[in-house]
Structures are given as structure tokens and as C-alpha cells.
DNA sequence: CATTATTATCGTATTTTTACGATGTTAAAT
DNA sequence: ATTTAACATCGTAAAAATACGATAATAATG
């Protein structure tokens, strides 16, 4: 994956983490409930427990969420700091694109 | 793909379109040059012509770029209206998430 | 008209993603 | 000490994404 610049790769990793509806839904649920255990997420999603666990792992890998084992349950929540960091990088990039939008750009 | 709500699916489709570094790079190049022919994009990317063509097609499918055949060349540019539309949807969604970030949220 | 240049599409191989059931692990409950 | 509940991980099947060479299509060029 060294074909592209680091900045580009970082954004792509972020958008990739968000590229599945289940993972977006998970973030939404976690934001609403502040935190919840795995089971609550599984209840809401139309996917099996193991599949949800996999999606949780992916979000965890990129750091968007945190998970901590509490007894026999597993408590998840959003890592807001990381969330902001990634969102900001994405946003910077796309704001820069928008700046370059010219007015007389009828294009093609 | 009817498992999730339309709003969630739309965002996922957008992020999916941006989930590959090549496609992000293409958008960057197109923003910088306002418009360019396929060959110019191929020159810049570390991928074969056919692969780049495929990525262009995906961006075109979701409407982020437009392509028009001009003689034997093919002129591409960003569809800024669509770009804004998708970006706004994404942004709305994540701003809503951020609103729900509570201060006393030490989580887990 | 034949050739060349530009790009899209086809066929296909490889890799990655997605999904699920089965199993393993650990802590709580009985 | 068993049993149960909650969850992660494993194994694996199926689908999708990625990449490329070869070919097709079309317009410009000679």
C-alpha cells in the first residue's frame, strides 16, 4: 500500500472504515447511547452476533471506538478524540478540493 | 441492501466510493486541474490504464464526476453539485453524532 | 483508406470483504 | 462445581473489489 501518499491513504482508511452501513449504524447507536454493551448493538442490527463482532473489531482497529471487557459483558463507546482527528483530516482534504472549484467551470 | 435505512445506505455508498486511495487521488487531480482527459490521470496514478478507467467509472456511477467524450479523448471533471450534496449528507450525519458527545463521558 | 492514438470494456486471476455457525473463553448465577 | 450468559475468535463459504492484459470502438492523422 505504498503506492499513494500517506495523507491519501489515511483518508482512504477512514472512509473504508465507514464504507459499510453496519459500521455507520454502529457509530450512530453508540453516539445515541453514549456507550453500550455488544448485545445491545447486536439487537439493533440485522446481522448475526459474530458478524457484528467483526464490524466492531474493524472500527476498533482504526481507533474509532473503544471496547472494554466488564465482567462477562463488553462495553463499547466512541473514541471522540480519534473520531475528530480522522474527521478533520477528511474535512481538510475536501475543503481544499472545494476551494479549487472555479466559478467559470462549465466543464466538458 | 434493504437491511439498513436509506440515509445510512447513502452515506455508506459515498464513503465506499472514497474508500480507495486511487479514487481520492483522482478527485484531487481533477480539482486541481479543473478538468482533464483520462490520459492525464493515468499518467499520475501508479496503476494501469484499464484499472484507472474502472475507478473513473465508479466515481461516475455515484455521480461524483462527469465524463464526456471529445473526439478520441475523454474529458473528466468533478460534478460539484453532486459532490456538495453527498458531502453535506455525510457532514450532517457526523455533526449529529458530535452533538451527542457528552462532556462527562469517560466511557468504559 | 490505412494507421495511430485514446479510451472503454471484456475476461480473468487474485485478494479482500462479508457473513454465519460452531467453538472457545470467562465471569456470573445457581 | 455446574450451568448459563455474553462475547470473541475460528473456519469457511460466497460475494465483491482490485488489477491487468487483451481487445474493441472511435476519431484524428497521414
PDB file of C-alpha atoms (C1' of nucleotides) in Angstrom:
ATOM      1  CA  UNK A   1       0.000   0.000   0.000  1.00  0.00           C
ATOM      2  CA  UNK A   2       2.927   2.347  -0.565  1.00  0.00           C
ATOM      3  CA  UNK A   3       1.628   3.409  -3.911  1.00  0.00           C
ATOM      4  CA  UNK A   4      -0.020   6.541  -2.610  1.00  0.00           C
ATOM      5  CA  UNK A   5       0.916   9.347  -0.285  1.00  0.00           C
ATOM      6  CA  UNK A   6       0.338   8.904   3.429  1.00  0.00           C
ATOM      7  CA  UNK A   7      -2.289  11.632   3.547  1.00  0.00           C
ATOM      8  CA  UNK A   8      -4.315   9.993   0.831  1.00  0.00           C
ATOM      9  CA  UNK A   9      -4.006   6.577   2.422  1.00  0.00           C
ATOM     10  CA  UNK A  10      -5.155   7.853   5.785  1.00  0.00           C
ATOM     11  CA  UNK A  11      -8.290   9.329   4.328  1.00  0.00           C
ATOM     12  CA  UNK A  12      -8.973   6.174   2.372  1.00  0.00           C
ATOM     13  CA  UNK A  13      -8.594   4.079   5.513  1.00  0.00           C
ATOM     14  CA  UNK A  14     -11.077   6.296   7.289  1.00  0.00           C
ATOM     15  CA  UNK A  15     -13.643   6.216   4.517  1.00  0.00           C
ATOM     16  CA  UNK A  16     -13.116   2.496   4.163  1.00  0.00           C
ATOM     17  CA  UNK A  17     -13.937   2.001   7.825  1.00  0.00           C
ATOM     18  CA  UNK A  18     -17.163   3.874   7.148  1.00  0.00           C
ATOM     19  CA  UNK A  19     -17.915   2.147   3.883  1.00  0.00           C
ATOM     20  CA  UNK A  20     -20.359  -0.371   5.292  1.00  0.00           C
ATOM     21  CA  UNK A  21     -23.851   0.565   6.539  1.00  0.00           C
ATOM     22  CA  UNK A  22     -23.480  -1.672   9.581  1.00  0.00           C
ATOM     23  CA  UNK A  23     -20.466   0.256  10.781  1.00  0.00           C
ATOM     24  CA  UNK A  24     -22.173   3.592  10.295  1.00  0.00           C
ATOM     25  CA  UNK A  25     -25.184   2.310  12.171  1.00  0.00           C
ATOM     26  CA  UNK A  26     -22.946   1.137  14.998  1.00  0.00           C
ATOM     27  CA  UNK A  27     -21.457   4.603  15.345  1.00  0.00           C
ATOM     28  CA  UNK A  28     -24.926   6.107  15.365  1.00  0.00           C
ATOM     29  CA  UNK A  29     -26.106   3.768  18.104  1.00  0.00           C
ATOM     30  CA  UNK A  30     -23.008   4.363  20.182  1.00  0.00           C
ATOM     31  CA  UNK A  31     -23.381   8.117  19.860  1.00  0.00           C
ATOM     32  CA  UNK A  32     -27.003   7.964  20.938  1.00  0.00           C
ATOM     33  CA  UNK A  33     -26.467   5.698  23.910  1.00  0.00           C
ATOM     34  CA  UNK A  34     -23.055   7.123  24.855  1.00  0.00           C
ATOM     35  CA  UNK A  35     -21.922   3.593  25.408  1.00  0.00           C
ATOM     36  CA  UNK A  36     -23.406   0.157  25.243  1.00  0.00           C
ATOM     37  CA  UNK A  37     -22.619  -3.473  25.511  1.00  0.00           C
ATOM     38  CA  UNK A  38     -22.151  -5.636  22.474  1.00  0.00           C
ATOM     39  CA  UNK A  39     -25.513  -7.320  22.913  1.00  0.00           C
ATOM     40  CA  UNK A  40     -27.417  -4.084  22.603  1.00  0.00           C
ATOM     41  CA  UNK A  41     -25.763  -3.404  19.272  1.00  0.00           C
ATOM     42  CA  UNK A  42     -26.450  -6.915  18.032  1.00  0.00           C
ATOM     43  CA  UNK A  43     -30.131  -6.484  18.925  1.00  0.00           C
ATOM     44  CA  UNK A  44     -30.431  -3.411  16.736  1.00  0.00           C
ATOM     45  CA  UNK A  45     -28.548  -4.640  13.704  1.00  0.00           C
ATOM     46  CA  UNK A  46     -29.928  -7.143  11.183  1.00  0.00           C
ATOM     47  CA  UNK A  47     -26.807  -9.247  11.415  1.00  0.00           C
ATOM     48  CA  UNK A  48     -25.572 -12.154  13.458  1.00  0.00           C
ATOM     49  CA  UNK A  49     -23.603 -11.722  16.643  1.00  0.00           C
ATOM     50  CA  UNK A  50     -20.354 -12.882  15.093  1.00  0.00           C
ATOM     51  CA  UNK A  51     -20.709 -10.555  12.139  1.00  0.00           C
ATOM     52  CA  UNK A  52     -21.383  -7.587  14.372  1.00  0.00           C
ATOM     53  CA  UNK A  53     -18.359  -8.514  16.440  1.00  0.00           C
ATOM     54  CA  UNK A  54     -16.290  -8.411  13.289  1.00  0.00           C
ATOM     55  CA  UNK A  55     -17.523  -4.950  12.359  1.00  0.00           C
ATOM     56  CA  UNK A  56     -16.833  -3.783  15.893  1.00  0.00           C
ATOM     57  CA  UNK A  57     -13.310  -5.073  15.541  1.00  0.00           C
ATOM     58  CA  UNK A  58     -12.737  -3.097  12.371  1.00  0.00           C
ATOM     59  CA  UNK A  59     -13.940   0.104  13.964  1.00  0.00           C
ATOM     60  CA  UNK A  60     -11.721  -0.674  16.911  1.00  0.00           C
ATOM     61  CA  UNK A  61      -8.706  -1.316  14.697  1.00  0.00           C
ATOM     62  CA  UNK A  62      -8.810   2.135  13.209  1.00  0.00           C
ATOM     63  CA  UNK A  63      -9.472   3.550  16.670  1.00  0.00           C
ATOM     64  CA  UNK A  64     -12.925   4.990  16.096  1.00  0.00           C
ATOM     65  CA  UNK A  65     -14.335   3.025  19.012  1.00  0.00           C
ATOM     66  CA  UNK A  66     -13.039   1.573  22.221  1.00  0.00           C
ATOM     67  CA  UNK A  67     -14.084  -1.659  23.856  1.00  0.00           C
ATOM     68  CA  UNK A  68     -13.521  -2.790  27.374  1.00  0.00           C
ATOM     69  CA  UNK A  69     -14.474  -6.058  28.973  1.00  0.00           C
ATOM     70  CA  UNK A  70     -16.592  -5.632  32.072  1.00  0.00           C
ATOM     71  CA  UNK A  71     -17.330  -8.917  33.661  1.00  0.00           C
ATOM     72  CA  UNK A  72     -18.884 -11.122  31.051  1.00  0.00           C
ATOM     73  CA  UNK A  73     -20.051  -8.138  29.061  1.00  0.00           C
ATOM     74  CA  UNK A  74     -18.148  -5.937  26.671  1.00  0.00           C
ATOM     75  CA  UNK A  75     -18.660  -2.212  26.824  1.00  0.00           C
ATOM     76  CA  UNK A  76     -18.156  -0.122  23.691  1.00  0.00           C
ATOM     77  CA  UNK A  77     -18.047   3.582  23.096  1.00  0.00           C
ATOM     78  CA  UNK A  78     -16.820   6.082  20.553  1.00  0.00           C
ATOM     79  CA  UNK A  79     -13.292   7.402  20.860  1.00  0.00           C
ATOM     80  CA  UNK A  80     -14.204  11.008  20.219  1.00  0.00           C
ATOM     81  CA  UNK A  81     -10.677  12.268  20.084  1.00  0.00           C
ATOM     82  CA  UNK A  82      -9.758   9.876  17.337  1.00  0.00           C
ATOM     83  CA  UNK A  83     -13.082  10.459  15.661  1.00  0.00           C
ATOM     84  CA  UNK A  84     -12.377  14.192  15.472  1.00  0.00           C
ATOM     85  CA  UNK A  85      -8.865  13.599  14.261  1.00  0.00           C
ATOM     86  CA  UNK A  86      -9.949  11.467  11.354  1.00  0.00           C
ATOM     87  CA  UNK A  87     -12.963  13.556  10.539  1.00  0.00           C
ATOM     88  CA  UNK A  88     -10.804  16.679  10.493  1.00  0.00           C
ATOM     89  CA  UNK A  89      -8.304  15.137   8.123  1.00  0.00           C
ATOM     90  CA  UNK A  90     -11.103  14.121   5.828  1.00  0.00           C
ATOM     91  CA  UNK A  91     -12.671  17.537   6.080  1.00  0.00           C
ATOM     92  CA  UNK A  92      -9.449  19.456   5.461  1.00  0.00           C
ATOM     93  CA  UNK A  93      -8.878  17.475   2.350  1.00  0.00           C
ATOM     94  CA  UNK A  94     -12.301  18.066   0.943  1.00  0.00           C
ATOM     95  CA  UNK A  95     -12.451  21.704   1.897  1.00  0.00           C
ATOM     96  CA  UNK A  96      -9.270  22.098  -0.116  1.00  0.00           C
ATOM     97  CA  UNK A  97     -10.958  20.477  -3.055  1.00  0.00           C
ATOM     98  CA  UNK A  98     -13.893  22.832  -2.761  1.00  0.00           C
ATOM     99  CA  UNK A  99     -11.618  25.865  -2.684  1.00  0.00           C
ATOM    100  CA  UNK A 100     -10.408  24.918  -6.115  1.00  0.00           C
ATOM    101  CA  UNK A 101     -13.866  24.938  -7.527  1.00  0.00           C
ATOM    102  CA  UNK A 102     -13.842  27.766 -10.014  1.00  0.00           C
ATOM    103  CA  UNK A 103     -16.887  29.748 -10.960  1.00  0.00           C
ATOM    104  CA  UNK A 104     -16.490  29.579 -14.692  1.00  0.00           C
ATOM    105  CA  UNK A 105     -16.296  25.849 -14.645  1.00  0.00           C
ATOM    106  CA  UNK A 106     -18.871  24.600 -17.056  1.00  0.00           C
ATOM    107  CA  UNK A 107     -16.671  21.589 -17.651  1.00  0.00           C
ATOM    108  CA  UNK A 108     -16.915  19.288 -20.634  1.00  0.00           C
TER     109      UNK A 108
ATOM    110  CA  UNK B   1     -29.175  -3.999   0.509  1.00  0.00           C
ATOM    111  CA  UNK B   2     -32.514  -3.212   2.123  1.00  0.00           C
ATOM    112  CA  UNK B   3     -31.264  -4.111   5.550  1.00  0.00           C
ATOM    113  CA  UNK B   4     -30.499  -0.551   6.533  1.00  0.00           C
ATOM    114  CA  UNK B   5     -32.222   2.795   6.291  1.00  0.00           C
ATOM    115  CA  UNK B   6     -31.857   4.831   3.137  1.00  0.00           C
ATOM    116  CA  UNK B   7     -29.934   7.583   4.882  1.00  0.00           C
ATOM    117  CA  UNK B   8     -27.375   5.149   6.235  1.00  0.00           C
ATOM    118  CA  UNK B   9     -27.037   3.435   2.887  1.00  0.00           C
ATOM    119  CA  UNK B  10     -26.463   6.698   1.081  1.00  0.00           C
ATOM    120  CA  UNK B  11     -23.653   7.663   3.370  1.00  0.00           C
ATOM    121  CA  UNK B  12     -22.110   4.227   3.082  1.00  0.00           C
ATOM    122  CA  UNK B  13     -22.242   4.443  -0.707  1.00  0.00           C
ATOM    123  CA  UNK B  14     -20.474   7.765  -0.580  1.00  0.00           C
ATOM    124  CA  UNK B  15     -17.748   6.608   1.783  1.00  0.00           C
ATOM    125  CA  UNK B  16     -17.380   3.443  -0.220  1.00  0.00           C
ATOM    126  CA  UNK B  17     -16.756   5.454  -3.358  1.00  0.00           C
ATOM    127  CA  UNK B  18     -13.995   7.229  -1.457  1.00  0.00           C
ATOM    128  CA  UNK B  19     -12.620   4.101   0.163  1.00  0.00           C
ATOM    129  CA  UNK B  20      -9.790   3.585  -2.298  1.00  0.00           C
ATOM    130  CA  UNK B  21      -6.732   5.848  -2.453  1.00  0.00           C
ATOM    131  CA  UNK B  22      -6.815   5.886  -6.239  1.00  0.00           C
ATOM    132  CA  UNK B  23     -10.279   7.395  -6.270  1.00  0.00           C
ATOM    133  CA  UNK B  24      -9.344  10.047  -3.745  1.00  0.00           C
ATOM    134  CA  UNK B  25      -6.278  10.890  -5.778  1.00  0.00           C
ATOM    135  CA  UNK B  26      -8.410  11.172  -8.900  1.00  0.00           C
ATOM    136  CA  UNK B  27     -10.661  13.696  -7.204  1.00  0.00           C
ATOM    137  CA  UNK B  28      -7.636  15.654  -6.065  1.00  0.00           C
ATOM    138  CA  UNK B  29      -6.186  15.788  -9.560  1.00  0.00           C
ATOM    139  CA  UNK B  30      -9.498  16.771 -11.076  1.00  0.00           C
ATOM    140  CA  UNK B  31      -9.967  19.547  -8.535  1.00  0.00           C
ATOM    141  CA  UNK B  32      -6.504  20.914  -9.226  1.00  0.00           C
ATOM    142  CA  UNK B  33      -6.751  20.824 -12.985  1.00  0.00           C
ATOM    143  CA  UNK B  34     -10.457  21.689 -13.129  1.00  0.00           C
ATOM    144  CA  UNK B  35     -10.794  19.053 -15.778  1.00  0.00           C
ATOM    145  CA  UNK B  36      -8.581  16.683 -17.612  1.00  0.00           C
ATOM    146  CA  UNK B  37      -8.537  13.877 -20.072  1.00  0.00           C
ATOM    147  CA  UNK B  38      -8.259  10.291 -18.975  1.00  0.00           C
ATOM    148  CA  UNK B  39      -4.654  10.019 -20.113  1.00  0.00           C
ATOM    149  CA  UNK B  40      -3.515  12.758 -17.777  1.00  0.00           C
ATOM    150  CA  UNK B  41      -4.993  10.903 -14.828  1.00  0.00           C
ATOM    151  CA  UNK B  42      -3.432   7.641 -15.912  1.00  0.00           C
ATOM    152  CA  UNK B  43      -0.041   9.350 -16.099  1.00  0.00           C
ATOM    153  CA  UNK B  44      -0.257  10.474 -12.488  1.00  0.00           C
ATOM    154  CA  UNK B  45      -1.545   7.263 -10.935  1.00  0.00           C
ATOM    155  CA  UNK B  46       0.565   4.153 -10.318  1.00  0.00           C
ATOM    156  CA  UNK B  47      -1.983   1.944 -11.999  1.00  0.00           C
ATOM    157  CA  UNK B  48      -2.691   0.638 -15.443  1.00  0.00           C
ATOM    158  CA  UNK B  49      -4.966   2.428 -17.861  1.00  0.00           C
ATOM    159  CA  UNK B  50      -7.719  -0.136 -17.566  1.00  0.00           C
ATOM    160  CA  UNK B  51      -7.680  -0.027 -13.786  1.00  0.00           C
ATOM    161  CA  UNK B  52      -7.875   3.744 -13.757  1.00  0.00           C
ATOM    162  CA  UNK B  53     -10.759   3.571 -16.192  1.00  0.00           C
ATOM    163  CA  UNK B  54     -12.546   1.283 -13.754  1.00  0.00           C
ATOM    164  CA  UNK B  55     -12.062   3.678 -10.865  1.00  0.00           C
ATOM    165  CA  UNK B  56     -13.284   6.536 -13.018  1.00  0.00           C
ATOM    166  CA  UNK B  57     -16.371   4.536 -13.798  1.00  0.00           C
ATOM    167  CA  UNK B  58     -17.134   4.022 -10.117  1.00  0.00           C
ATOM    168  CA  UNK B  59     -16.819   7.703  -9.376  1.00  0.00           C
ATOM    169  CA  UNK B  60     -19.034   8.366 -12.362  1.00  0.00           C
ATOM    170  CA  UNK B  61     -21.638   5.859 -11.213  1.00  0.00           C
ATOM    171  CA  UNK B  62     -22.189   7.634  -7.954  1.00  0.00           C
ATOM    172  CA  UNK B  63     -22.161  10.949  -9.797  1.00  0.00           C
ATOM    173  CA  UNK B  64     -19.079  12.492  -8.215  1.00  0.00           C
ATOM    174  CA  UNK B  65     -17.510  13.050 -11.615  1.00  0.00           C
ATOM    175  CA  UNK B  66     -18.705  13.574 -15.131  1.00  0.00           C
ATOM    176  CA  UNK B  67     -17.109  12.313 -18.283  1.00  0.00           C
ATOM    177  CA  UNK B  68     -17.674  13.427 -21.796  1.00  0.00           C
ATOM    178  CA  UNK B  69     -16.148  12.063 -24.946  1.00  0.00           C
ATOM    179  CA  UNK B  70     -14.448  14.733 -27.008  1.00  0.00           C
ATOM    180  CA  UNK B  71     -13.100  13.358 -30.195  1.00  0.00           C
ATOM    181  CA  UNK B  72     -10.921  10.454 -29.310  1.00  0.00           C
ATOM    182  CA  UNK B  73     -10.272  11.825 -25.873  1.00  0.00           C
ATOM    183  CA  UNK B  74     -12.435  11.676 -22.799  1.00  0.00           C
ATOM    184  CA  UNK B  75     -12.775  14.740 -20.624  1.00  0.00           C
ATOM    185  CA  UNK B  76     -13.479  14.326 -16.937  1.00  0.00           C
ATOM    186  CA  UNK B  77     -14.374  16.779 -14.225  1.00  0.00           C
ATOM    187  CA  UNK B  78     -15.925  16.895 -10.804  1.00  0.00           C
ATOM    188  CA  UNK B  79     -19.670  17.284 -10.525  1.00  0.00           C
ATOM    189  CA  UNK B  80     -19.551  19.882  -7.785  1.00  0.00           C
ATOM    190  CA  UNK B  81     -23.261  19.964  -7.192  1.00  0.00           C
ATOM    191  CA  UNK B  82     -23.377  16.276  -6.518  1.00  0.00           C
ATOM    192  CA  UNK B  83     -20.154  16.476  -4.570  1.00  0.00           C
ATOM    193  CA  UNK B  84     -21.673  19.042  -2.226  1.00  0.00           C
ATOM    194  CA  UNK B  85     -24.844  17.067  -1.889  1.00  0.00           C
ATOM    195  CA  UNK B  86     -23.068  13.913  -0.774  1.00  0.00           C
ATOM    196  CA  UNK B  87     -20.554  15.734   1.354  1.00  0.00           C
ATOM    197  CA  UNK B  88     -23.370  17.588   3.109  1.00  0.00           C
ATOM    198  CA  UNK B  89     -25.242  14.408   3.861  1.00  0.00           C
ATOM    199  CA  UNK B  90     -22.131  12.895   5.290  1.00  0.00           C
ATOM    200  CA  UNK B  91     -21.411  16.020   7.262  1.00  0.00           C
ATOM    201  CA  UNK B  92     -24.923  16.357   8.652  1.00  0.00           C
ATOM    202  CA  UNK B  93     -24.801  12.840   9.892  1.00  0.00           C
ATOM    203  CA  UNK B  94     -21.488  13.230  11.656  1.00  0.00           C
ATOM    204  CA  UNK B  95     -22.257  16.622  13.085  1.00  0.00           C
ATOM    205  CA  UNK B  96     -25.276  14.981  14.667  1.00  0.00           C
ATOM    206  CA  UNK B  97     -23.044  12.347  16.144  1.00  0.00           C
ATOM    207  CA  UNK B  98     -20.759  15.002  17.567  1.00  0.00           C
ATOM    208  CA  UNK B  99     -23.664  16.842  19.145  1.00  0.00           C
ATOM    209  CA  UNK B 100     -24.348  13.780  21.200  1.00  0.00           C
ATOM    210  CA  UNK B 101     -20.883  13.730  22.601  1.00  0.00           C
ATOM    211  CA  UNK B 102     -21.351  14.367  26.274  1.00  0.00           C
ATOM    212  CA  UNK B 103     -18.750  16.018  28.457  1.00  0.00           C
ATOM    213  CA  UNK B 104     -18.814  13.553  31.296  1.00  0.00           C
ATOM    214  CA  UNK B 105     -18.179  10.687  29.011  1.00  0.00           C
ATOM    215  CA  UNK B 106     -15.217   8.823  30.368  1.00  0.00           C
ATOM    216  CA  UNK B 107     -16.632   5.693  28.839  1.00  0.00           C
ATOM    217  CA  UNK B 108     -15.772   2.170  29.882  1.00  0.00           C
TER     218      UNK B 108
ATOM    219  C1'  DC C   1      -8.134   4.216 -46.866  1.00  0.00           C
ATOM    220  C1'  DA C   2      -4.742   2.666 -43.545  1.00  0.00           C
ATOM    221  C1'  DT C   3      -2.632   3.862 -39.339  1.00  0.00           C
ATOM    222  C1'  DT C   4      -2.316   5.679 -34.917  1.00  0.00           C
ATOM    223  C1'  DA C   5      -3.964   7.390 -30.563  1.00  0.00           C
ATOM    224  C1'  DT C   6      -7.234   7.363 -26.856  1.00  0.00           C
ATOM    225  C1'  DT C   7     -10.269   5.228 -24.045  1.00  0.00           C
ATOM    226  C1'  DA C   8     -13.829   1.772 -22.647  1.00  0.00           C
ATOM    227  C1'  DT C   9     -14.872  -2.844 -21.978  1.00  0.00           C
ATOM    228  C1'  DC C  10     -14.051  -7.893 -21.549  1.00  0.00           C
ATOM    229  C1'  DG C  11     -12.109 -11.805 -19.496  1.00  0.00           C
ATOM    230  C1'  DT C  12      -9.957 -13.362 -15.721  1.00  0.00           C
ATOM    231  C1'  DA C  13      -6.864 -14.081 -11.674  1.00  0.00           C
ATOM    232  C1'  DT C  14      -6.101 -12.686  -7.072  1.00  0.00           C
ATOM    233  C1'  DT C  15      -7.271 -10.654  -2.931  1.00  0.00           C
ATOM    234  C1'  DT C  16     -10.414  -8.788   0.308  1.00  0.00           C
ATOM    235  C1'  DT C  17     -14.822  -8.364   2.414  1.00  0.00           C
ATOM    236  C1'  DT C  18     -18.842 -10.027   4.254  1.00  0.00           C
ATOM    237  C1'  DA C  19     -21.473 -13.278   6.651  1.00  0.00           C
ATOM    238  C1'  DC C  20     -22.609 -17.132   9.567  1.00  0.00           C
ATOM    239  C1'  DG C  21     -22.413 -21.257  12.524  1.00  0.00           C
ATOM    240  C1'  DA C  22     -19.518 -23.560  15.659  1.00  0.00           C
ATOM    241  C1'  DT C  23     -16.422 -23.349  19.233  1.00  0.00           C
ATOM    242  C1'  DG C  24     -13.656 -21.345  22.970  1.00  0.00           C
ATOM    243  C1'  DT C  25     -13.335 -18.279  26.995  1.00  0.00           C
ATOM    244  C1'  DT C  26     -14.515 -16.090  31.008  1.00  0.00           C
ATOM    245  C1'  DA C  27     -17.376 -14.409  34.602  1.00  0.00           C
ATOM    246  C1'  DA C  28     -21.729 -14.564  36.854  1.00  0.00           C
ATOM    247  C1'  DA C  29     -25.520 -17.342  38.652  1.00  0.00           C
ATOM    248  C1'  DT C  30     -27.428 -21.409  40.635  1.00  0.00           C
TER     249       DT C  30
ATOM    250  C1'  DA D   1     -18.828 -27.216  40.955  1.00  0.00           C
ATOM    251  C1'  DT D   2     -22.096 -26.897  37.192  1.00  0.00           C
ATOM    252  C1'  DT D   3     -24.550 -24.283  34.344  1.00  0.00           C
ATOM    253  C1'  DT D   4     -25.607 -20.205  31.919  1.00  0.00           C
ATOM    254  C1'  DA D   5     -24.786 -15.815  29.593  1.00  0.00           C
ATOM    255  C1'  DA D   6     -22.009 -12.694  26.836  1.00  0.00           C
ATOM    256  C1'  DC D   7     -18.736 -12.212  23.745  1.00  0.00           C
ATOM    257  C1'  DA D   8     -14.554 -13.107  20.750  1.00  0.00           C
ATOM    258  C1'  DT D   9     -12.442 -15.947  17.576  1.00  0.00           C
ATOM    259  C1'  DC D  10     -12.052 -19.721  14.151  1.00  0.00           C
ATOM    260  C1'  DG D  11     -13.189 -21.916   9.990  1.00  0.00           C
ATOM    261  C1'  DT D  12     -15.129 -21.326   5.861  1.00  0.00           C
ATOM    262  C1'  DA D  13     -18.278 -20.207   2.001  1.00  0.00           C
ATOM    263  C1'  DA D  14     -19.853 -16.748  -1.030  1.00  0.00           C
ATOM    264  C1'  DA D  15     -19.626 -12.334  -2.932  1.00  0.00           C
ATOM    265  C1'  DA D  16     -17.283  -8.152  -4.171  1.00  0.00           C
ATOM    266  C1'  DA D  17     -13.218  -5.407  -5.162  1.00  0.00           C
ATOM    267  C1'  DT D  18      -8.969  -4.819  -7.357  1.00  0.00           C
ATOM    268  C1'  DA D  19      -5.774  -5.207 -11.001  1.00  0.00           C
ATOM    269  C1'  DC D  20      -4.081  -6.131 -15.546  1.00  0.00           C
ATOM    270  C1'  DG D  21      -3.533  -7.569 -20.398  1.00  0.00           C
ATOM    271  C1'  DA D  22      -6.063  -8.079 -24.489  1.00  0.00           C
ATOM    272  C1'  DT D  23      -9.417  -6.458 -27.403  1.00  0.00           C
ATOM    273  C1'  DA D  24     -12.964  -3.356 -29.270  1.00  0.00           C
ATOM    274  C1'  DA D  25     -14.507   1.115 -30.657  1.00  0.00           C
ATOM    275  C1'  DT D  26     -13.954   5.523 -32.467  1.00  0.00           C
ATOM    276  C1'  DA D  27     -11.925   9.599 -34.093  1.00  0.00           C
ATOM    277  C1'  DA D  28      -7.953  12.018 -35.726  1.00  0.00           C
ATOM    278  C1'  DT D  29      -3.853  11.768 -38.761  1.00  0.00           C
ATOM    279  C1'  DG D  30      -1.146  10.753 -42.571  1.00  0.00           C
TER     280       DG D  30
END
